[in-house]
Structures are given as structure tokens and as C-alpha cells.
Short mmCIF file of N, CA and C and ligand atoms in Angstrom, two decimals:
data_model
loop_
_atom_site.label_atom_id
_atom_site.label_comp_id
_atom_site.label_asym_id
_atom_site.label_seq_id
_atom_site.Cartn_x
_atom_site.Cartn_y
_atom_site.Cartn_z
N UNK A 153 68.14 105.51 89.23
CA UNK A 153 68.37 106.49 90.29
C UNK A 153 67.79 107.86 89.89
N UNK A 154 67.43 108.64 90.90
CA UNK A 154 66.48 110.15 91.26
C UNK A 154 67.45 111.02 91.16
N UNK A 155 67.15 112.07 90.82
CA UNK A 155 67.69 113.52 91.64
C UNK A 155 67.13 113.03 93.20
N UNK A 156 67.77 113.68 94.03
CA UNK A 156 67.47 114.01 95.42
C UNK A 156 67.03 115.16 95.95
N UNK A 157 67.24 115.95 94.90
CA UNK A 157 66.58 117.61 95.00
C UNK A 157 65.31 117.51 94.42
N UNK A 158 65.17 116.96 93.12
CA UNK A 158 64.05 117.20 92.36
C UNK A 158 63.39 115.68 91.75
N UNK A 159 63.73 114.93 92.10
CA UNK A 159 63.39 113.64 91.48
C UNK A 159 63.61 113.45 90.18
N UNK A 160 64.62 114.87 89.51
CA UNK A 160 64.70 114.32 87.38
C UNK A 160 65.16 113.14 87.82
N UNK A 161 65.69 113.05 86.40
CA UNK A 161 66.46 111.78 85.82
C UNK A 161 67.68 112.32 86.07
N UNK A 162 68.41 111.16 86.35
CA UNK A 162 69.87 111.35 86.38
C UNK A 162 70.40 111.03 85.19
N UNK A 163 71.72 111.41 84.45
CA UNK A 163 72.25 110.94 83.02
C UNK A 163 74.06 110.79 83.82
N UNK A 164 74.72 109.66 83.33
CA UNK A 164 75.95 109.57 83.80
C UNK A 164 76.70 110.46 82.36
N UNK A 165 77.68 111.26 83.19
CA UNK A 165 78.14 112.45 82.51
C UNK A 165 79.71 112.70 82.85
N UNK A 166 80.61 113.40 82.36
CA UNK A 166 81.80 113.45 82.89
C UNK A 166 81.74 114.64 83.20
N UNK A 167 82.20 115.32 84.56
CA UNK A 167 82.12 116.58 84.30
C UNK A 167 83.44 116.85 85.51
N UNK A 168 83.52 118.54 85.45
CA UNK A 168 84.79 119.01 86.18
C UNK A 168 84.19 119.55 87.50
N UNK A 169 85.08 118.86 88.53
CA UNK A 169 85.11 119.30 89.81
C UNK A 169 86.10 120.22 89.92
N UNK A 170 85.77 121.08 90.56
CA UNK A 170 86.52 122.42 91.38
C UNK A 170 86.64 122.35 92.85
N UNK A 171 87.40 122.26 93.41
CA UNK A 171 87.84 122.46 94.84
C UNK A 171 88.28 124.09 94.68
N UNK A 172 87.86 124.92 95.92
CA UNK A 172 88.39 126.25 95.98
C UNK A 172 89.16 126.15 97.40
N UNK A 173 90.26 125.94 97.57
CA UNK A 173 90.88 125.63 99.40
C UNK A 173 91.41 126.83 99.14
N UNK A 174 91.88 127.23 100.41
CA UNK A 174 92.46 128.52 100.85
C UNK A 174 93.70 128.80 100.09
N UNK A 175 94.86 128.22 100.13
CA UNK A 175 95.53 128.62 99.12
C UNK A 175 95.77 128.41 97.27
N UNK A 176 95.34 127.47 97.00
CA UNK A 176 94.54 127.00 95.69
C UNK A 176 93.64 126.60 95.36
N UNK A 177 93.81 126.91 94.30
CA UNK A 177 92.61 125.95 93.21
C UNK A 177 92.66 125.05 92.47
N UNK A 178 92.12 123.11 92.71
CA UNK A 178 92.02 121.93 92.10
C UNK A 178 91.46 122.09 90.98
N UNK A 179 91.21 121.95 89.74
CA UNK A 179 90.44 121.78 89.34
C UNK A 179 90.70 120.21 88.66
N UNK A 180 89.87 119.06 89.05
CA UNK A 180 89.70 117.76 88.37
C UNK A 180 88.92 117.57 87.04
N UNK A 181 89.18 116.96 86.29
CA UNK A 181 88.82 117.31 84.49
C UNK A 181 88.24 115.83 84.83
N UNK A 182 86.88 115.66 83.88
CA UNK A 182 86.64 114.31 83.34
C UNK A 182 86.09 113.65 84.79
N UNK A 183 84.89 114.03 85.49
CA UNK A 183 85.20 113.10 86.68
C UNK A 183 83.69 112.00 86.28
N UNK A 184 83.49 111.00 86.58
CA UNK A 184 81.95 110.49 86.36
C UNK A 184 81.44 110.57 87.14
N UNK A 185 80.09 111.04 86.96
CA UNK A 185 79.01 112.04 88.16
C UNK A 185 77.93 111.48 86.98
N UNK A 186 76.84 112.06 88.28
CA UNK A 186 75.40 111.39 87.52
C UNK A 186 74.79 113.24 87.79
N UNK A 187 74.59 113.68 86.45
CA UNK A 187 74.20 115.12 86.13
C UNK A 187 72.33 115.25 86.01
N UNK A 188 71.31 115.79 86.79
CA UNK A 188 70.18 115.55 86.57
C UNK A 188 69.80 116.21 85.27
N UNK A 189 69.30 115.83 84.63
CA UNK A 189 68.46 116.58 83.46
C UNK A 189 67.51 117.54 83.78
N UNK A 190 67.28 117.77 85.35
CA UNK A 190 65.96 118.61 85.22
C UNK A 190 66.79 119.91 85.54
N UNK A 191 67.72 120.00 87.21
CA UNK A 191 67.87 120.96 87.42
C UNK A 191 69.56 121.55 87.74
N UNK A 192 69.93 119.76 86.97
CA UNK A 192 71.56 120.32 86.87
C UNK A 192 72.31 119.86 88.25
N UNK A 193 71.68 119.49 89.46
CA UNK A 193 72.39 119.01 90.84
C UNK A 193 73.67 117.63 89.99
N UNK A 194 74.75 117.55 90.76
CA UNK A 194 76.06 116.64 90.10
C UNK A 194 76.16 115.78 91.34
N UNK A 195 76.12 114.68 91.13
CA UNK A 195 76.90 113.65 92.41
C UNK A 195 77.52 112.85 91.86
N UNK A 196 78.07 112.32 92.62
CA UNK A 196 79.15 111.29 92.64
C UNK A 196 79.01 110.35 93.35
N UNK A 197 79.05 108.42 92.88
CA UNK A 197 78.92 107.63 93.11
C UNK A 197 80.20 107.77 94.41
N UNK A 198 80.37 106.80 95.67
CA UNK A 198 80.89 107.21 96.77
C UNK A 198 82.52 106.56 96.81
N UNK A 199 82.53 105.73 95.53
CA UNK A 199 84.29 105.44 95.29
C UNK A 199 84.60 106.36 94.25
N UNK A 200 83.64 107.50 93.19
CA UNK A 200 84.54 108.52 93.08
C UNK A 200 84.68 109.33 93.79
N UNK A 201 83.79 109.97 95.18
CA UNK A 201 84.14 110.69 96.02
C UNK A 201 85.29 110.64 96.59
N UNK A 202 85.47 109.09 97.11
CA UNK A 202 86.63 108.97 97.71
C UNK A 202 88.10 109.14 96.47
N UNK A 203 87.75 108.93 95.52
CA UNK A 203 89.06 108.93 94.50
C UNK A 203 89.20 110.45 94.51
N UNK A 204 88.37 111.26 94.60
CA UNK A 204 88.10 112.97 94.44
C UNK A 204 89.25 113.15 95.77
N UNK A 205 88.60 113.06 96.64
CA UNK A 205 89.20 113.19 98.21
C UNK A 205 91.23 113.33 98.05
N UNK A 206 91.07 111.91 97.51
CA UNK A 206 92.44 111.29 97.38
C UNK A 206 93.58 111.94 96.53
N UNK A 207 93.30 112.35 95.22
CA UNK A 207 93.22 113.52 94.39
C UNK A 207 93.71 115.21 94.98
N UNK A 208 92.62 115.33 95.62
CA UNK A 208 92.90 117.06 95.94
C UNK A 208 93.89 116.70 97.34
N UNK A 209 93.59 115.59 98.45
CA UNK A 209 94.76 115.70 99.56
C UNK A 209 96.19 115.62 98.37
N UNK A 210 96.32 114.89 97.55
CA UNK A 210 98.11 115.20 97.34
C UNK A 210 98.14 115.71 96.04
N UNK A 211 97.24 116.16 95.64
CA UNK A 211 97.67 117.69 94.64
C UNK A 211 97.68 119.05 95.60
N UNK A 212 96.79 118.77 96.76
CA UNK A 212 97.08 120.47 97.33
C UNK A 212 98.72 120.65 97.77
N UNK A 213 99.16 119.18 98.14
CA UNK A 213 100.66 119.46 98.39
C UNK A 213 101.88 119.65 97.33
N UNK A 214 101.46 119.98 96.03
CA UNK A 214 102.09 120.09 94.85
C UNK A 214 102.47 121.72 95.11
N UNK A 215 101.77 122.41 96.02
CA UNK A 215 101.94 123.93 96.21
C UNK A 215 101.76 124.86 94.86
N UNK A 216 101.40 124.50 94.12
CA UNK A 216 100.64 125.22 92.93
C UNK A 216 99.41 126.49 93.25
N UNK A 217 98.97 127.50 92.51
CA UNK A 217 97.68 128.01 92.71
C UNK A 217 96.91 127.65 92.51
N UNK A 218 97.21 127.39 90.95
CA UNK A 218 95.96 126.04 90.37
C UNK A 218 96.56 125.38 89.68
N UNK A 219 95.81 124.06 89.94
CA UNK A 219 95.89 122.45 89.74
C UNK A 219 95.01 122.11 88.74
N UNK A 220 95.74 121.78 87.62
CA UNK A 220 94.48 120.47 86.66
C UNK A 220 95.07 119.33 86.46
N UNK A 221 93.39 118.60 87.27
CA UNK A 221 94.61 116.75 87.06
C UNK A 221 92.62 116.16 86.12
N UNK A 222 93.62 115.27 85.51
CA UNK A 222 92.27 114.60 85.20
C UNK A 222 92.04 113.79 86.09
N UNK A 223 90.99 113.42 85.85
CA UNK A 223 89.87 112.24 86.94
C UNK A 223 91.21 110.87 86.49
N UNK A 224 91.50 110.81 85.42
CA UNK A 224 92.23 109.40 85.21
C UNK A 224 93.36 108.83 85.43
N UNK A 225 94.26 110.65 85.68
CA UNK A 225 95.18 110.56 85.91
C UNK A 225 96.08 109.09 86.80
N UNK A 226 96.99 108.56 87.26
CA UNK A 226 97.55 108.22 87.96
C UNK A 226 98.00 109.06 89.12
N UNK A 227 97.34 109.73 90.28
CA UNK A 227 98.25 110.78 90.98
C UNK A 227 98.30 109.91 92.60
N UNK A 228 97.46 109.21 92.70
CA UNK A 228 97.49 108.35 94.01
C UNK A 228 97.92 107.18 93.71
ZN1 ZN V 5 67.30 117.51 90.01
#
């Protein structure tokens, strides 16, 4: 697989997602994303998106400011 911005190489990487929503801040630790080597763009294969999704809907209801969950957590 490509970058989609730039065609690098992709490298599978763990890295931290940030959600910024209106009243807090998620931050997810450890997520697996494919990180390009050329210019740094992060994606996510589309069942961690959805695990991401799943994640920030019932941590934003924890009512916290900011949130750190790991990617491995058990929270769904
Ligand atoms: Zn790229």
C-alpha cells in the first residue's frame, strides 16, 4: 500500500490519535495506523476507524476534559 497524498511508503506504526470535541479532549494511545515515510500523512485500516469511533462515542460520555484510553483498552 501507497500514501494517497504522495505515493511514499507506508510503515505500520502505533501512534496517538487526538479527538478535539467541544467539550473535551480524547486522546487514544497506541492506535495501528500505517504512517508514510515520506510526508508523515496517518491512516487507519477501516476496523480501526470504526474501533476509534467506538472509543471516543463512550469516553466522551465519561464527562472528563481529557481522556487517555489506550487503543487496547477494553472500553466497548
Ligand atoms: Zn505521503
Amino acid at each position: 500500500m501507497t500514501c494517497f497524498m504522495c505515493k511514499g511508503i507506508l510503515e505500520d506504526k502505533l501512534t496517538n490519535f487526538i479527538a478535539d470535541l467541544e467539550n473535551c479532549i480524547i486522546i487514544v494511545k497506541d492506535v495501528p495506523s500505517q504512517v508514510c515515510t515520506q510526508c508523515g500523512e496517518v491512516s487507519y485500516s477501516n476496523d480501526v476507524a470504526k474501533r476509534l469511533e467506538e472509543i471516543i462515542n463512550i469516553t466522551k460520555n465519561a464527562l472528563t476534559e481529557i481522556a487517555v484510553v489506550h487503543y487496547s483498552d477494553n472500553v466497548a
